[in-house]
Short mmCIF file of C-alpha atoms in Angstrom, two decimals:
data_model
loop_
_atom_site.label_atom_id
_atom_site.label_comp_id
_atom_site.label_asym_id
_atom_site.label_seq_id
_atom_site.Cartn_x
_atom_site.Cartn_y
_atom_site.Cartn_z
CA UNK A 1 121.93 -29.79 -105.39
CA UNK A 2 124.75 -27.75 -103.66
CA UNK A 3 125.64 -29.47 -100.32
CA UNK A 4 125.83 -26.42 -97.46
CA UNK A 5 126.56 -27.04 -93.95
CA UNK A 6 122.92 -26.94 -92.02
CA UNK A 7 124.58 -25.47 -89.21
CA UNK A 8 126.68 -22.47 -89.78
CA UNK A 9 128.24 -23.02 -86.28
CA UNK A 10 128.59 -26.06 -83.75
CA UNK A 11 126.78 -23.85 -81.24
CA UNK A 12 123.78 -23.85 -83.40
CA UNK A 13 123.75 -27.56 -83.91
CA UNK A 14 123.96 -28.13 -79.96
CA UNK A 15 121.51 -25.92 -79.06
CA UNK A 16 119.09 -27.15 -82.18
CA UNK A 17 119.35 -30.98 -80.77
CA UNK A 18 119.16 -29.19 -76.72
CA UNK A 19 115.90 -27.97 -78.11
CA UNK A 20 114.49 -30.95 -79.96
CA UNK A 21 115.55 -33.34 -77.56
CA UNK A 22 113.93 -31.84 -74.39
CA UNK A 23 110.66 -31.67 -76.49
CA UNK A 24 110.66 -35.13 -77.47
CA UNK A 25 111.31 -36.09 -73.95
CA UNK A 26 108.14 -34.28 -72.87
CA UNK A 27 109.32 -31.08 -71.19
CA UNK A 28 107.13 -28.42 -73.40
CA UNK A 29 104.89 -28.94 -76.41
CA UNK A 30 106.87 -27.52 -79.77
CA UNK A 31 103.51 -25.04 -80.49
CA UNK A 32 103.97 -23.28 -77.11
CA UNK A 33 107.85 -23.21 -77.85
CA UNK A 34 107.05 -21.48 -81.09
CA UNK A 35 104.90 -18.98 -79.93
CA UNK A 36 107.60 -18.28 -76.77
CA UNK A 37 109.89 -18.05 -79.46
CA UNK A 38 108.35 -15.82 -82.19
CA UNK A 39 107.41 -13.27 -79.36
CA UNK A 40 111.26 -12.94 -78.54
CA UNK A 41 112.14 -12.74 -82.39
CA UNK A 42 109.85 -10.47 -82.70
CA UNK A 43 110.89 -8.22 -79.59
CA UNK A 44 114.19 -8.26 -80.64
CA UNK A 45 113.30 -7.87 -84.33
CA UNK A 46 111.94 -4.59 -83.35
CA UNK A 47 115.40 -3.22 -82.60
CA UNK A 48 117.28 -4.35 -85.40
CA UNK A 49 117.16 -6.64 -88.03
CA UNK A 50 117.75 -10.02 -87.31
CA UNK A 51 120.29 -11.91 -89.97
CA UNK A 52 118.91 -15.33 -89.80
CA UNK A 53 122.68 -16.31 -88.50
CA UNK A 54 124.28 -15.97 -85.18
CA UNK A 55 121.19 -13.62 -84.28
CA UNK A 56 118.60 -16.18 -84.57
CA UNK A 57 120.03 -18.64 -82.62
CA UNK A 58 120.91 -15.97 -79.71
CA UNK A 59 117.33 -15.47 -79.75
CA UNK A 60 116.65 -18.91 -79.40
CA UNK A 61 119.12 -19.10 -76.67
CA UNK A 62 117.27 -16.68 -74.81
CA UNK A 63 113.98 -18.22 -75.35
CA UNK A 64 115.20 -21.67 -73.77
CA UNK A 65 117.40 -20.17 -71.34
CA UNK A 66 114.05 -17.82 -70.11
CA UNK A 67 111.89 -21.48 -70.37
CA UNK A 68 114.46 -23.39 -68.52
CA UNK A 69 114.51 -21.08 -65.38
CA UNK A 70 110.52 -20.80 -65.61
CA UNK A 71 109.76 -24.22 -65.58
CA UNK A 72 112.91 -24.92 -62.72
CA UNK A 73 114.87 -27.14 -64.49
CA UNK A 74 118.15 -24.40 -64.73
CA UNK A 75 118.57 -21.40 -61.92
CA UNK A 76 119.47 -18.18 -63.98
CA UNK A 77 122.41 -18.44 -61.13
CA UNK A 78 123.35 -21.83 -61.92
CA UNK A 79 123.32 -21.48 -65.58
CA UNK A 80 125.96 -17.97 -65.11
CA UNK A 81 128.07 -19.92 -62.68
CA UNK A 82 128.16 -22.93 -65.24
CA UNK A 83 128.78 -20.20 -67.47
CA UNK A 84 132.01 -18.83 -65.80
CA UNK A 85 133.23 -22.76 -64.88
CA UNK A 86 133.32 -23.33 -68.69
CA UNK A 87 134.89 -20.00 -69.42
CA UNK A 88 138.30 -20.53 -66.13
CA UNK A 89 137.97 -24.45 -67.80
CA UNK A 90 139.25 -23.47 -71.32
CA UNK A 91 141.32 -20.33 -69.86
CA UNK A 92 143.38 -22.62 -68.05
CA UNK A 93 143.45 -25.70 -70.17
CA UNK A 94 146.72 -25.33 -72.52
CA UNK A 95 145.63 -25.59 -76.40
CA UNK A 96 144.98 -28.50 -77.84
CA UNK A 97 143.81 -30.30 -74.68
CA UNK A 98 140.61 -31.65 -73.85
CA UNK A 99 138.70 -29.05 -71.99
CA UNK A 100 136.74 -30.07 -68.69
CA UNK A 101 135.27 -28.93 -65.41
CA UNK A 102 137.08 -30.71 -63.20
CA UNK B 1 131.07 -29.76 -91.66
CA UNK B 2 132.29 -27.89 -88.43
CA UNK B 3 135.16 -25.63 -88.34
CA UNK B 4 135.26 -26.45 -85.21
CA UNK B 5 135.40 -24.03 -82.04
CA UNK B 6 137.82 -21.73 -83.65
CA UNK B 7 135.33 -20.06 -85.68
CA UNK B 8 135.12 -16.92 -83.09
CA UNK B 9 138.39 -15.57 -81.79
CA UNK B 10 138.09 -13.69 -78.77
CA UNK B 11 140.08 -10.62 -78.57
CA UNK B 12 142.73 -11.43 -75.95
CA UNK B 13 142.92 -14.88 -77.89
CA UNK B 14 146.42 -14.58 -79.46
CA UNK B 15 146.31 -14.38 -83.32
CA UNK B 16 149.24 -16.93 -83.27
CA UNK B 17 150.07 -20.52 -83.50
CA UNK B 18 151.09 -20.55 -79.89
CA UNK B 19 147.75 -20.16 -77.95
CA UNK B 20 148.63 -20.58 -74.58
CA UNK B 21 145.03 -22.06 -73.74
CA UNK B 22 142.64 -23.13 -75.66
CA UNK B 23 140.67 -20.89 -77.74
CA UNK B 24 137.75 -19.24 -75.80
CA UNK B 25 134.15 -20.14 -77.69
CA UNK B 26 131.80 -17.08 -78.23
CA UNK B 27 129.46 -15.96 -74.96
CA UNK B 28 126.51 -18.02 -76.72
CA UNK B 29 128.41 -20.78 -77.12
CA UNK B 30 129.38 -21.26 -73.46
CA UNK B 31 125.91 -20.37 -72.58
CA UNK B 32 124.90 -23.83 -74.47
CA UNK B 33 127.32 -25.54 -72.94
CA UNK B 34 126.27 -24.52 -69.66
CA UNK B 35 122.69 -25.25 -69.94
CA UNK B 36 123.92 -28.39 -71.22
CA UNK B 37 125.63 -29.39 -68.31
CA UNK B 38 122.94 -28.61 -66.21
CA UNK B 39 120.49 -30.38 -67.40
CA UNK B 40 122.56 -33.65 -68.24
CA UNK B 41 123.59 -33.34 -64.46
CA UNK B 42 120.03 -33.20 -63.18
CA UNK B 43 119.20 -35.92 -65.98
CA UNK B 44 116.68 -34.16 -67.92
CA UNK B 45 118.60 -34.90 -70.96
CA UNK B 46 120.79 -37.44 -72.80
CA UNK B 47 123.95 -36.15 -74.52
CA UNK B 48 124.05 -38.97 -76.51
CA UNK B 49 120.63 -38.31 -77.66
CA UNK B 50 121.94 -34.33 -78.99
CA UNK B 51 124.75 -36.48 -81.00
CA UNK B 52 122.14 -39.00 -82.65
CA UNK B 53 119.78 -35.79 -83.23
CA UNK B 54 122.86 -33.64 -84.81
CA UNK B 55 123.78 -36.37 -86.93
CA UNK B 56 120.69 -37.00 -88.10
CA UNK B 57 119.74 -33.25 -89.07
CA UNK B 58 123.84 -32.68 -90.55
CA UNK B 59 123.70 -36.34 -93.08
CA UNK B 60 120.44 -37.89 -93.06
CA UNK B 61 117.91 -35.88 -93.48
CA UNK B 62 117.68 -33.20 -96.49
CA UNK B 63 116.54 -31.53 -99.44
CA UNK B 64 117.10 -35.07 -101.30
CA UNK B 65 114.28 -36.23 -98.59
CA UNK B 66 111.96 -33.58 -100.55
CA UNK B 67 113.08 -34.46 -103.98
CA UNK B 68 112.59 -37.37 -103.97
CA UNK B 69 109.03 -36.82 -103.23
CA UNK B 70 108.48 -34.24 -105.48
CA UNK B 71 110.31 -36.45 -108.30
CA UNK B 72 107.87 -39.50 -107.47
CA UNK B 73 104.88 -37.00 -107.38
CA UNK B 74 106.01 -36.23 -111.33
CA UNK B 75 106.36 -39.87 -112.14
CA UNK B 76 103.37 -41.63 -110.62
CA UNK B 77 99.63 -39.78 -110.72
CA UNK B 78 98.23 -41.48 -107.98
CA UNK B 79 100.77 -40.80 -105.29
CA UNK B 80 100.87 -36.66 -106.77
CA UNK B 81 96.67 -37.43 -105.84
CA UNK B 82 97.31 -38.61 -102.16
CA UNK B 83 99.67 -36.68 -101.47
CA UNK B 84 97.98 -33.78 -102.33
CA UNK B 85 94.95 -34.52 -100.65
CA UNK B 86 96.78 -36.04 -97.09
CA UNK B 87 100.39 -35.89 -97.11
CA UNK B 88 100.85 -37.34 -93.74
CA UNK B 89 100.17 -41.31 -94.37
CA UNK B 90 101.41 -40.98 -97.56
CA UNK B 91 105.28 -39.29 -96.18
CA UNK B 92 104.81 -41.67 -93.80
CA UNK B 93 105.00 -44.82 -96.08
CA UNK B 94 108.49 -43.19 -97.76
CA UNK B 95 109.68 -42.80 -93.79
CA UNK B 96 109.25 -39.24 -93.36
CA UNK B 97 107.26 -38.17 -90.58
CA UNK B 98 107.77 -34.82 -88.34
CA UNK B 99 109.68 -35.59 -85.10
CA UNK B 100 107.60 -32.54 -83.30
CA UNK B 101 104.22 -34.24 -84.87
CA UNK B 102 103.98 -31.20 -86.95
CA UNK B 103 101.48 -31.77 -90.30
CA UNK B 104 102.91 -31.81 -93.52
CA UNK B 105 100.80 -30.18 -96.44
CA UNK B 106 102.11 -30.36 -100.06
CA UNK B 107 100.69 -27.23 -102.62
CA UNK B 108 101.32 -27.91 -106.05
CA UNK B 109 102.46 -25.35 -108.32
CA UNK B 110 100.15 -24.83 -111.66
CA UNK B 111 100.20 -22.74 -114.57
CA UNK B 112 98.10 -19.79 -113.10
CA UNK B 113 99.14 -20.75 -109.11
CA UNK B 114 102.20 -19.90 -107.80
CA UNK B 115 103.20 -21.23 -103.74
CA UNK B 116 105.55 -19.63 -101.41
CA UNK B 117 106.22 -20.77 -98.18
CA UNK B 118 107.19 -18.93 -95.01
CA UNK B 119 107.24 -18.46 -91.44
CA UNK B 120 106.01 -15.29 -90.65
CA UNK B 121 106.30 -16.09 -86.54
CA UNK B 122 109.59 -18.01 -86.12
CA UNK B 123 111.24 -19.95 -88.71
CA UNK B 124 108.81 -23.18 -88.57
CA UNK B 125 110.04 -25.83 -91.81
CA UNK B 126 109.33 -29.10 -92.98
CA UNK B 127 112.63 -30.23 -91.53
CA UNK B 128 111.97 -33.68 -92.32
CA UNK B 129 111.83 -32.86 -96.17
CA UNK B 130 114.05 -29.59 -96.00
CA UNK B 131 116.64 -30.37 -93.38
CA UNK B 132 117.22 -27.11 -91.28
CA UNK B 133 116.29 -23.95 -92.95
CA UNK B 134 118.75 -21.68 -95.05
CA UNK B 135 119.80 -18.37 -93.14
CA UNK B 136 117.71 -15.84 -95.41
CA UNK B 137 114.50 -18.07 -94.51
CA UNK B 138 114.94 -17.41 -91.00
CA UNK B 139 116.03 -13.64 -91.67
CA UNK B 140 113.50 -10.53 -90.51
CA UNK B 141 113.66 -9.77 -93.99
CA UNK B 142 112.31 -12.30 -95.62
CA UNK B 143 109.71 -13.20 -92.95
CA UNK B 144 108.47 -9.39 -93.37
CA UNK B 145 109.02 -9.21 -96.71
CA UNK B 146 107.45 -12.44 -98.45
CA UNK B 147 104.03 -11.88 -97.49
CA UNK B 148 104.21 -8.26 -98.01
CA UNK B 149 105.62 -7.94 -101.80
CA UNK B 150 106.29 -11.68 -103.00
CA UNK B 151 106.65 -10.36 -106.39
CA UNK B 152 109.29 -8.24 -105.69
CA UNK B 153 111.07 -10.98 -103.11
CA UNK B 154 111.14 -13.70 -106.36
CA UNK B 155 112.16 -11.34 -109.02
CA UNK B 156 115.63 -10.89 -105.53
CA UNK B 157 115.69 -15.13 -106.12
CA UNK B 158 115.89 -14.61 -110.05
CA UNK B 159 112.14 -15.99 -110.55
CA UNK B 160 109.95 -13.97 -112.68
CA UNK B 161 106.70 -14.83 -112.90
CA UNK B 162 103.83 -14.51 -115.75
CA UNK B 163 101.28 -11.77 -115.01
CA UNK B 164 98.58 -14.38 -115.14
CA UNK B 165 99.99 -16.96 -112.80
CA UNK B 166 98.97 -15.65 -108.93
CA UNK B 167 100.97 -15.93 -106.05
CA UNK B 168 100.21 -18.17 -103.07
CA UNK B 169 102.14 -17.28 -99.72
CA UNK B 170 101.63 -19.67 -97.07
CA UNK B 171 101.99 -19.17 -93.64
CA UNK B 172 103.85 -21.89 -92.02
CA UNK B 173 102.81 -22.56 -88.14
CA UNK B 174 104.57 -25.31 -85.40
CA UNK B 175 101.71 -27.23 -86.31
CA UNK B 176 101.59 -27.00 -90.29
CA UNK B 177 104.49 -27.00 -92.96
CA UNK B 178 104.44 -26.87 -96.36
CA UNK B 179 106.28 -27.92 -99.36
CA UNK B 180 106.15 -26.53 -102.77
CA UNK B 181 105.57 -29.02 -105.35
CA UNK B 182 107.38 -27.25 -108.19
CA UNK B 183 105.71 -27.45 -111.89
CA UNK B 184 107.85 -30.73 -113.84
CA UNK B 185 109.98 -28.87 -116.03
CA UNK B 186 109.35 -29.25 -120.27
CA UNK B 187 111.28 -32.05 -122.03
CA UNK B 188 112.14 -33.99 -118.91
CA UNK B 189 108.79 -36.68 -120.19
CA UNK B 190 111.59 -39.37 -120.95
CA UNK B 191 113.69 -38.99 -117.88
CA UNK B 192 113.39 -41.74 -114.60
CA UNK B 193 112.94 -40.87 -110.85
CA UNK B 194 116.22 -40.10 -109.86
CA UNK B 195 117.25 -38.14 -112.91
CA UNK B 196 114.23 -36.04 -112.26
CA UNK B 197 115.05 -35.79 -108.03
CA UNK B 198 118.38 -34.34 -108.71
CA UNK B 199 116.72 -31.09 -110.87
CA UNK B 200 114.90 -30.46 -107.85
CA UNK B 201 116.41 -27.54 -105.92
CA UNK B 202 115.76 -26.46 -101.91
CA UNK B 203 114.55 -23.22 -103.16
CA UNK B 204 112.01 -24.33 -105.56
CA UNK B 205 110.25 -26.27 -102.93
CA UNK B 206 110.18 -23.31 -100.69
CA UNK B 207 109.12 -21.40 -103.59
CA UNK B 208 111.56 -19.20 -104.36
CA UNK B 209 112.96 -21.10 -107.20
CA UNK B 210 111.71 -23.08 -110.35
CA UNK B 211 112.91 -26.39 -111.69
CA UNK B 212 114.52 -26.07 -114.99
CA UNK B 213 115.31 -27.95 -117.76
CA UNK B 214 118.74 -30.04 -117.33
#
């Protein structure tokens, strides 16, 4: 058998264990994600064709992100502001540095 | 096998060797790592937990996890029986079991039956026998287009089949999967277990492949 990377990028990979780790630890049943999740594949799959790639997992970003700020655990506010903390953090941390918040 | 965070260069990330910060990850990218943060601060999750789950999906688990039970299922009658009839306790015994409590069903490719697995709604996969799913699985394409003209979607994979043999598609759910337990090949009688696991392919336990001859 050929070996292939399972994730095509380390995004994927973080938000595939995000996912499977908050559903082992009880915060949504994985039938209810699925269904939350096809409905936003298939919304978006009405505009264009989704790749399987990079557009997938956006979808599936989406989907948590939208399940997150229903069920309270992340503010859409919070999540941009943690958003544009991460973005200044690796603007102004010189290359090859450890990026953090602080 | 990362590339790392330089996979996606931003456009005012300089194309040189002298970045003056570090290169910027992609908008989805720092969206995960936001809704990381957040919910490690407010202790809904355990980062160490995402490592041990990454790790486990990148090197431990496979198509060698499938394989191997379709090369046993060749070798020894009554485990092809149980497994066909329950998978569950019998992928249980062999230490495969879904993490999301998802039900594994195993349909067995035949002379006149031909199986093809997809997910019409998301992308749902035996992941513990599979691993994660190859991009054209999770593609609109193929999620439109297996179900539709299967035929047409095999002949794409190189698999032509005999007029007389049917074709199965089946409809994976969050709560079922299925794997394709491909026909044995002809002239592999003498060969052992894990001569016979390494003919196996991804694809032909998806269904869009056939085990050949070595």
């Amino acid at each position: 058998m050929t070996p292939e990377p399972s994730f095509e990028a380390p995004w994927h990979a973080q938000l595939f264990a995000l996912t499977v780790h908050l559903n082992e630890a009880g915060h949504f049943a994985w039938p209810d994600w699925a269904a939350r999740f096809g409905a936003t594949l298939k919304r978006h799959g009405l505009a264009k064709e989704l790749n399987g790639g990079d557009d997938y997992f956006i979808v599936w970003l989406e989907t948590l992100e939208a399940l997150m700020t229903e069920t309270g655990a992340a503010e859409a506010t919070a999540l941009s502001d943690m958003r544009a903390a991460w973005e200044a953090a690796y603007m102004r941390t010189p290359h090859g540095q450890p990026v953090t918040l602080d | 096998m990362y590339v790392g965070f330089h996979d996606r260069v931003m456009p005012h990330d300089h194309s040189d060797h002298d970045h003056p910060h570090s290169l910027l990850p992609s908008d989805p990218a720092l969206r995960v790592k936001a809704l990381e943060t957040i919910l490690t601060q407010k202790g809904l999750i355990d980062p160490a937990a995402l490592d041990e789950i990454i790790d486990t999906y990148e090197n431990k688990i496979g198509p060698k996890n499938g394989a191997h039970v379709v090369a046993r299922a060749w070798s020894d009658p009554d485990f092809k029986a149980a497994l066909l009839v329950d998978a569950d306790p019998v992928l249980a015994e062999l230490g495969y079991y879904g993490r999301q409590g998802e039900h594994m069903v195993v349909v067995e490719n035949t002379e006149t039956v031909h199986n093809m697995v997809v997910c019409t709604l998301c992308s749902c996969y035996p992941w513990p026998l599979l691993g994660i799913p190859p991009g054209w699985y999770k593609s609109d394409a193929y999620r439109s287009r297996a179900v539709r003209e299967p035929r047409k979607v095999l002949a794409e994979f190189g698999v032509t089949l005999p007029e007389g043999q049917a074709v199965r598609v089946w409809d994976s759910t969050a709560e079922v999967r299925y794997l394709v337990l491909p026909q044995r090949p002809e002239g592999t009688e003498g060969i052992d277990e894990a001569a016979l696991m390494a003919l196996v392919t991804r694809d032909s336990m998806i269904g869009c492949g056939l085990v050949v001859s070595p």
